[in-house]
mmCIF file of C-alpha atoms and ligand atoms in Angstrom:
data_model
loop_
_atom_site.group_PDB
_atom_site.id
_atom_site.type_symbol
_atom_site.label_atom_id
_atom_site.label_comp_id
_atom_site.label_asym_id
_atom_site.label_seq_id
_atom_site.Cartn_x
_atom_site.Cartn_y
_atom_site.Cartn_z
ATOM 1 C CA UNK A 498 0.000 0.000 0.000
ATOM 2 C CA UNK A 499 1.145 3.541 -0.747
ATOM 3 C CA UNK A 500 0.078 6.377 1.562
ATOM 4 C CA UNK A 501 0.611 9.986 0.480
ATOM 5 C CA UNK A 502 0.105 12.829 2.918
ATOM 6 C CA UNK A 503 -0.285 16.424 1.779
ATOM 7 C CA UNK A 504 0.667 18.894 4.510
ATOM 8 C CA UNK A 505 2.290 22.270 5.181
ATOM 9 C CA UNK A 506 4.228 20.746 8.090
ATOM 10 C CA UNK A 507 6.160 17.791 6.627
ATOM 11 C CA UNK A 508 8.666 17.808 9.503
ATOM 12 C CA UNK A 509 5.947 16.832 11.998
ATOM 13 C CA UNK A 510 5.769 13.343 10.510
ATOM 14 C CA UNK A 511 9.203 11.752 10.790
ATOM 15 C CA UNK A 512 9.307 11.498 14.629
ATOM 16 C CA UNK A 513 6.202 9.300 14.434
ATOM 17 C CA UNK A 514 6.552 7.509 11.102
ATOM 18 C CA UNK A 515 10.207 6.631 11.532
ATOM 19 C CA UNK A 516 9.705 4.725 14.804
ATOM 20 C CA UNK A 517 8.355 1.381 15.965
ATOM 21 C CA UNK A 518 5.563 -0.393 14.085
ATOM 22 C CA UNK A 519 5.117 2.118 11.262
ATOM 23 C CA UNK A 520 8.856 2.176 10.651
ATOM 24 C CA UNK A 521 8.928 -1.636 10.612
ATOM 25 C CA UNK A 522 6.046 -1.722 8.138
ATOM 26 C CA UNK A 523 8.019 0.570 5.812
ATOM 27 C CA UNK A 524 11.253 -1.376 6.260
ATOM 28 C CA UNK A 525 9.478 -4.608 5.372
ATOM 29 C CA UNK A 526 8.134 -2.956 2.209
ATOM 30 C CA UNK A 527 4.534 -3.485 3.343
ATOM 31 C CA UNK A 528 3.721 0.210 3.152
ATOM 32 C CA UNK A 529 5.330 3.201 1.480
ATOM 33 C CA UNK A 530 4.595 6.592 3.007
ATOM 34 C CA UNK A 531 5.297 9.770 1.045
ATOM 35 C CA UNK A 532 5.020 13.164 2.722
ATOM 36 C CA UNK A 533 4.357 16.031 0.285
ATOM 37 C CA UNK A 534 4.820 19.701 1.100
ATOM 38 C CA UNK A 535 1.710 21.522 -0.100
ATOM 39 C CA UNK A 536 3.770 24.686 -0.658
ATOM 40 C CA UNK A 537 5.564 22.937 -3.528
ATOM 41 C CA UNK A 538 2.250 23.072 -5.398
ATOM 42 C CA UNK A 539 1.456 26.740 -4.689
ATOM 43 C CA UNK A 540 2.115 29.512 -7.217
ATOM 44 C CA UNK A 541 5.075 31.859 -7.156
ATOM 45 C CA UNK A 542 6.004 34.449 -5.996
ATOM 46 C CA UNK A 543 4.648 33.883 -2.466
ATOM 47 C CA UNK A 544 3.703 30.180 -2.545
ATOM 48 C CA UNK A 545 0.521 30.947 -0.637
ATOM 49 C CA UNK A 546 -1.604 27.934 0.220
ATOM 50 C CA UNK A 547 -4.317 29.838 2.105
ATOM 51 C CA UNK A 548 -6.540 32.901 1.733
ATOM 52 C CA UNK A 549 -9.244 34.597 3.841
ATOM 53 C CA UNK A 550 -12.669 32.991 3.937
ATOM 54 C CA UNK A 551 -14.944 34.698 1.377
ATOM 55 C CA UNK A 552 -17.484 36.792 3.265
ATOM 56 C CA UNK A 553 -15.107 37.261 6.179
ATOM 57 C CA UNK A 554 -13.440 35.019 8.716
ATOM 58 C CA UNK A 555 -10.214 33.093 9.144
ATOM 59 C CA UNK A 556 -7.819 31.593 6.631
ATOM 60 C CA UNK A 557 -8.831 28.682 4.434
ATOM 61 C CA UNK A 558 -6.701 26.312 2.322
ATOM 62 C CA UNK A 559 -7.049 27.324 -1.339
ATOM 63 C CA UNK A 560 -8.271 24.730 -3.845
ATOM 64 C CA UNK A 561 -5.554 25.125 -6.514
ATOM 65 C CA UNK A 562 -2.510 23.871 -4.525
ATOM 66 C CA UNK A 563 -4.499 20.907 -3.135
ATOM 67 C CA UNK A 564 -5.885 19.867 -6.533
ATOM 68 C CA UNK A 565 -2.382 20.359 -7.972
ATOM 69 C CA UNK A 566 -0.763 18.187 -5.295
ATOM 70 C CA UNK A 567 -3.225 15.330 -5.725
ATOM 71 C CA UNK A 568 -3.026 15.471 -9.524
ATOM 72 C CA UNK A 569 0.762 15.413 -9.384
ATOM 73 C CA UNK A 570 0.682 12.372 -7.069
ATOM 74 C CA UNK A 571 -1.797 10.514 -9.271
ATOM 75 C CA UNK A 572 -0.421 11.694 -12.597
ATOM 76 C CA UNK A 573 -3.823 12.678 -13.994
ATOM 77 C CA UNK A 574 -6.448 15.408 -13.685
ATOM 78 C CA UNK A 575 -9.181 14.667 -11.129
ATOM 79 C CA UNK A 576 -11.557 17.516 -12.026
ATOM 80 C CA UNK A 577 -13.542 18.132 -14.207
ATOM 81 C CA UNK A 578 -12.411 14.728 -15.498
ATOM 82 C CA UNK A 579 -13.802 12.459 -12.758
ATOM 83 C CA UNK A 580 -11.650 9.404 -13.346
ATOM 84 C CA UNK A 581 -12.786 6.532 -11.108
ATOM 85 C CA UNK A 582 -10.086 4.404 -9.598
ATOM 86 C CA UNK A 583 -11.501 1.914 -7.119
ATOM 87 C CA UNK A 584 -8.001 1.117 -5.844
ATOM 88 C CA UNK A 585 -7.316 4.542 -4.437
ATOM 89 C CA UNK A 586 -9.037 6.910 -2.025
ATOM 90 C CA UNK A 587 -8.547 10.648 -1.480
ATOM 91 C CA UNK A 588 -9.273 11.264 2.204
ATOM 92 C CA UNK A 589 -9.789 14.610 3.890
ATOM 93 C CA UNK A 590 -9.092 14.710 7.634
ATOM 94 C CA UNK A 591 -11.946 16.741 9.034
ATOM 95 C CA UNK A 592 -13.928 17.023 12.278
ATOM 96 C CA UNK A 593 -17.023 16.910 10.064
ATOM 97 C CA UNK A 594 -16.210 13.463 8.652
ATOM 98 C CA UNK A 595 -17.239 9.973 9.709
ATOM 99 C CA UNK A 596 -15.674 9.027 13.025
ATOM 100 C CA UNK A 597 -12.697 6.691 12.776
ATOM 101 C CA UNK A 598 -13.271 3.223 14.212
ATOM 102 C CA UNK A 599 -11.553 -0.143 13.980
ATOM 103 C CA UNK A 600 -14.288 -1.283 11.575
ATOM 104 C CA UNK A 601 -13.892 1.788 9.361
ATOM 105 C CA UNK A 602 -10.072 1.503 9.242
ATOM 106 C CA UNK A 603 -10.372 -2.044 7.900
ATOM 107 C CA UNK A 604 -12.341 -0.799 4.884
ATOM 108 C CA UNK A 605 -9.158 0.834 3.594
ATOM 109 C CA UNK A 606 -6.932 -2.225 3.906
ATOM 110 C CA UNK A 607 -7.689 -3.541 0.423
ATOM 111 C CA UNK A 608 -6.845 -0.307 -1.346
ATOM 112 C CA UNK A 609 -3.553 0.230 -3.138
ATOM 113 C CA UNK A 610 -3.195 3.958 -2.532
ATOM 114 C CA UNK A 611 -4.491 6.441 0.013
ATOM 115 C CA UNK A 612 -3.983 10.182 -0.297
ATOM 116 C CA UNK A 613 -4.508 12.035 2.977
ATOM 117 C CA UNK A 614 -5.188 15.772 2.949
ATOM 118 C CA UNK A 615 -4.133 17.394 6.218
ATOM 119 C CA UNK A 616 -5.250 21.042 6.334
ATOM 120 C CA UNK A 617 -4.956 23.731 9.027
ATOM 121 C CA UNK A 618 -6.666 27.018 9.938
ATOM 122 C CA UNK A 619 -10.420 26.992 9.139
ATOM 123 C CA UNK A 620 -9.969 23.926 6.936
ATOM 124 C CA UNK A 621 -10.371 23.704 3.161
ATOM 125 C CA UNK A 622 -12.281 25.548 0.481
ATOM 126 C CA UNK A 623 -15.598 23.716 0.073
ATOM 127 C CA UNK A 624 -14.695 22.725 -3.514
ATOM 128 C CA UNK A 625 -11.926 20.540 -2.115
ATOM 129 C CA UNK A 626 -14.380 18.793 0.174
ATOM 130 C CA UNK A 627 -16.993 18.298 -2.559
ATOM 131 C CA UNK A 628 -14.949 17.731 -5.721
ATOM 132 C CA UNK A 629 -11.539 16.438 -4.667
ATOM 133 C CA UNK A 630 -11.954 14.441 -1.452
ATOM 134 C CA UNK A 631 -13.727 11.108 -1.773
ATOM 135 C CA UNK A 632 -14.108 10.500 1.924
ATOM 136 C CA UNK A 633 -13.851 12.544 5.146
ATOM 137 C CA UNK A 634 -12.478 11.042 8.339
ATOM 138 C CA UNK A 635 -12.780 12.531 11.817
ATOM 139 C CA UNK A 636 -11.000 11.398 14.965
ATOM 140 C CA UNK A 637 -13.945 12.452 17.132
ATOM 141 C CA UNK A 638 -16.041 15.351 18.279
ATOM 142 C CA UNK A 639 -13.254 17.759 19.171
ATOM 143 C CA UNK A 640 -11.125 20.240 17.268
ATOM 144 C CA UNK A 641 -7.427 19.716 16.571
ATOM 145 C CA UNK A 642 -5.252 22.516 15.224
ATOM 146 C CA UNK A 643 -4.551 20.626 12.026
ATOM 147 C CA UNK A 644 -4.921 17.387 10.107
ATOM 148 C CA UNK A 645 -1.352 16.198 10.734
ATOM 149 C CA UNK A 646 -1.950 14.379 14.029
ATOM 150 C CA UNK A 647 -5.216 12.986 12.685
ATOM 151 C CA UNK A 648 -3.352 11.611 9.623
ATOM 152 C CA UNK A 649 -0.730 9.989 11.838
ATOM 153 C CA UNK A 650 -3.369 8.357 14.044
ATOM 154 C CA UNK A 651 -5.092 7.014 10.938
ATOM 155 C CA UNK A 652 -1.790 5.720 9.488
ATOM 156 C CA UNK A 653 -0.873 4.061 12.790
ATOM 157 C CA UNK A 654 -4.115 2.110 13.194
ATOM 158 C CA UNK A 655 -4.061 1.142 9.533
ATOM 159 C CA UNK A 656 -0.430 -0.049 9.435
ATOM 160 C CA UNK A 657 -0.740 -2.391 12.412
ATOM 161 C CA UNK A 658 -3.575 -4.189 10.584
ATOM 162 C CA UNK A 659 -1.605 -4.806 7.392
ATOM 163 C CA UNK A 660 -0.776 -8.538 7.391
ATOM 164 C CA UNK A 661 2.853 -9.117 8.374
ATOM 165 C CA UNK A 662 3.366 -5.829 10.216
ATOM 166 C CA UNK A 663 2.569 -7.094 13.733
ATOM 167 C CA UNK A 664 4.262 -10.472 14.128
ATOM 168 C CA UNK A 665 1.743 -11.940 16.609
ATOM 169 C CA UNK A 666 -1.431 -12.149 14.481
ATOM 170 C CA UNK A 667 -3.428 -13.594 17.380
ATOM 171 C CA UNK A 668 -2.736 -10.588 19.598
ATOM 172 C CA UNK A 669 -4.444 -8.328 17.031
ATOM 173 C CA UNK A 670 -7.556 -10.551 16.982
ATOM 174 C CA UNK A 671 -7.918 -10.320 20.759
ATOM 175 C CA UNK A 672 -7.699 -6.554 20.968
ATOM 176 C CA UNK A 673 -10.529 -4.262 22.033
ATOM 177 C CA UNK A 674 -13.149 -3.620 19.299
ATOM 178 C CA UNK A 675 -12.045 -6.672 17.293
ATOM 179 C CA UNK A 676 -14.595 -9.088 18.676
ATOM 180 C CA UNK A 677 -17.568 -8.418 20.878
ATOM 181 C CA UNK A 678 -16.029 -5.843 23.157
ATOM 182 C CA UNK A 679 -12.953 -4.849 25.108
ATOM 183 C CA UNK A 680 -9.711 -6.716 25.790
ATOM 184 C CA UNK A 681 -9.233 -8.799 28.969
ATOM 185 C CA UNK A 682 -6.986 -7.495 31.822
ATOM 186 C CA UNK A 683 -3.255 -8.142 31.475
ATOM 187 C CA UNK A 684 -0.742 -8.767 34.287
ATOM 188 C CA UNK A 685 3.029 -9.241 34.217
ATOM 189 C CA UNK A 686 5.954 -9.706 36.607
ATOM 190 C CA UNK A 687 6.382 -9.339 39.552
ATOM 191 C CA UNK A 688 3.581 -11.710 40.603
ATOM 192 C CA UNK A 689 3.398 -9.886 43.936
ATOM 193 C CA UNK A 690 3.835 -6.116 43.780
ATOM 194 C CA UNK A 691 3.505 -4.545 47.259
ATOM 195 C CA UNK A 692 0.896 -7.136 48.133
ATOM 196 C CA UNK A 693 -1.028 -6.643 44.862
ATOM 197 C CA UNK A 694 -1.083 -10.134 43.380
ATOM 198 C CA UNK A 695 -1.485 -11.555 39.881
ATOM 199 C CA UNK A 696 -4.672 -13.730 39.814
ATOM 200 C CA UNK A 697 -3.755 -17.369 40.599
ATOM 201 C CA UNK A 698 -5.434 -18.731 37.476
ATOM 202 C CA UNK A 699 -2.948 -16.892 35.217
ATOM 203 C CA UNK A 700 -0.055 -18.685 36.927
ATOM 204 C CA UNK A 701 -1.735 -22.115 36.851
ATOM 205 C CA UNK A 702 -0.467 -23.139 33.406
ATOM 206 C CA UNK A 703 -3.984 -24.441 32.635
ATOM 207 C CA UNK A 704 -4.709 -22.890 29.224
ATOM 208 C CA UNK A 705 -8.381 -23.864 29.218
ATOM 209 C CA UNK A 706 -8.990 -22.197 32.563
ATOM 210 C CA UNK A 707 -6.980 -19.131 31.562
ATOM 211 C CA UNK A 708 -9.007 -18.760 28.361
ATOM 212 C CA UNK A 709 -12.311 -19.056 30.264
ATOM 213 C CA UNK A 710 -11.166 -16.496 32.853
ATOM 214 C CA UNK A 711 -10.057 -14.062 30.154
ATOM 215 C CA UNK A 712 -13.335 -14.339 28.253
ATOM 216 C CA UNK A 713 -15.340 -13.755 31.421
ATOM 217 C CA UNK A 714 -13.179 -10.786 32.435
ATOM 218 C CA UNK A 715 -13.440 -9.250 28.948
ATOM 219 C CA UNK A 716 -17.219 -9.554 29.087
ATOM 220 C CA UNK A 717 -17.416 -8.044 32.582
ATOM 221 C CA UNK A 718 -15.123 -5.155 31.599
ATOM 222 C CA UNK A 719 -17.185 -4.471 28.482
ATOM 223 C CA UNK A 720 -20.489 -4.600 30.408
ATOM 224 C CA UNK A 721 -19.106 -2.136 32.930
ATOM 225 C CA UNK A 722 -17.265 0.306 30.675
ATOM 226 C CA UNK A 723 -18.789 0.014 27.208
ATOM 227 C CA UNK A 724 -22.165 -1.724 27.347
ATOM 228 C CA UNK A 725 -22.988 -0.131 23.971
ATOM 229 C CA UNK A 726 -20.533 -2.568 22.313
ATOM 230 C CA UNK A 727 -22.615 -5.549 23.398
ATOM 231 C CA UNK A 728 -25.839 -4.384 21.740
HETATM 232 C C1 SAM B 1332 -8.963 24.100 13.398
HETATM 233 S S1 SAM B 1332 -9.492 22.780 12.427
HETATM 234 C C2 SAM B 1332 -10.784 23.490 11.476
HETATM 235 C C3 SAM B 1332 -12.138 23.252 12.045
HETATM 236 C C4 SAM B 1332 -13.281 23.724 11.166
HETATM 237 N N1 SAM B 1332 -13.288 25.146 11.030
HETATM 238 C C5 SAM B 1332 -14.608 23.256 11.761
HETATM 239 O O1 SAM B 1332 -15.081 23.906 12.686
HETATM 240 O O2 SAM B 1332 -15.145 22.220 11.332
HETATM 241 C C6 SAM B 1332 -8.191 22.616 11.263
HETATM 242 C C7 SAM B 1332 -8.014 21.239 10.665
HETATM 243 O O3 SAM B 1332 -7.671 20.316 11.685
HETATM 244 C C8 SAM B 1332 -8.114 19.029 11.330
HETATM 245 N N2 SAM B 1332 -8.986 18.514 12.397
HETATM 246 C C9 SAM B 1332 -9.452 19.196 13.467
HETATM 247 N N3 SAM B 1332 -10.190 18.423 14.250
HETATM 248 C C10 SAM B 1332 -10.213 17.210 13.684
HETATM 249 C C11 SAM B 1332 -10.831 15.984 14.011
HETATM 250 N N4 SAM B 1332 -11.584 15.856 15.101
HETATM 251 N N5 SAM B 1332 -10.641 14.930 13.192
HETATM 252 C C12 SAM B 1332 -9.878 15.048 12.086
HETATM 253 N N6 SAM B 1332 -9.275 16.189 11.704
HETATM 254 C C13 SAM B 1332 -9.440 17.253 12.496
HETATM 255 C C14 SAM B 1332 -8.883 19.169 10.022
HETATM 256 O O4 SAM B 1332 -8.033 18.815 8.972
HETATM 257 C C15 SAM B 1332 -9.223 20.642 10.003
HETATM 258 O O5 SAM B 1332 -9.410 21.122 8.696
#
């Protein structure tokens, strides 16, 4: 899979993308992430990517650099020529989009190319939302200063689901939101920490009993914290 991100802050990405699981995914050749500086697609002499909102208000990302960036990445014009390519998706990070969930992330796994648009300020000119973006993704009902962190969150949850990225496939299947609810409680060494003990059953070596305990605990945790997941 190829992921392209269009941003005015390319330097924000390497501390996250060049570490841990996302870095491993790139090293293994399972994902290629390209960060594009939107200013490279803005016109001389000032390379301006934003302008005041028509009618008054804050600054808004102009349509021409964003259309230009996407068309340069894809190698063809996307408007007015509406070329359909089912293997790619142009995604706008936006608080007005559909909320990101484990289920929604999985929808993107079969695609070959994702282009993420990460604006700032008041967001994008409406023509970008309507005629360039094919999907809008939100992290939740709150406002971030820009789409960069939202893009990185999206990339992180996507990459760990690409087969081969996380070596223990089973651990992914047991995670919260994968099955019926939340994950079971985990304990590690020491078995006795200041009198707080690891449950006996987890030290018993009896895999059947451990599995039953974990399932019951996961169900109890879900009932208590997220009963909505059990509906
Ligand atoms: C300050 S916000 C603009 C908010 C916009 N004026 C509104 O009220 O809907 C700037 C950018 O941050 C990103 N952003 C902010 N909150 C977000 C969220 N919850 N999910 C995804 N992206 C978000 C979007 O890319 C947005 O265009």
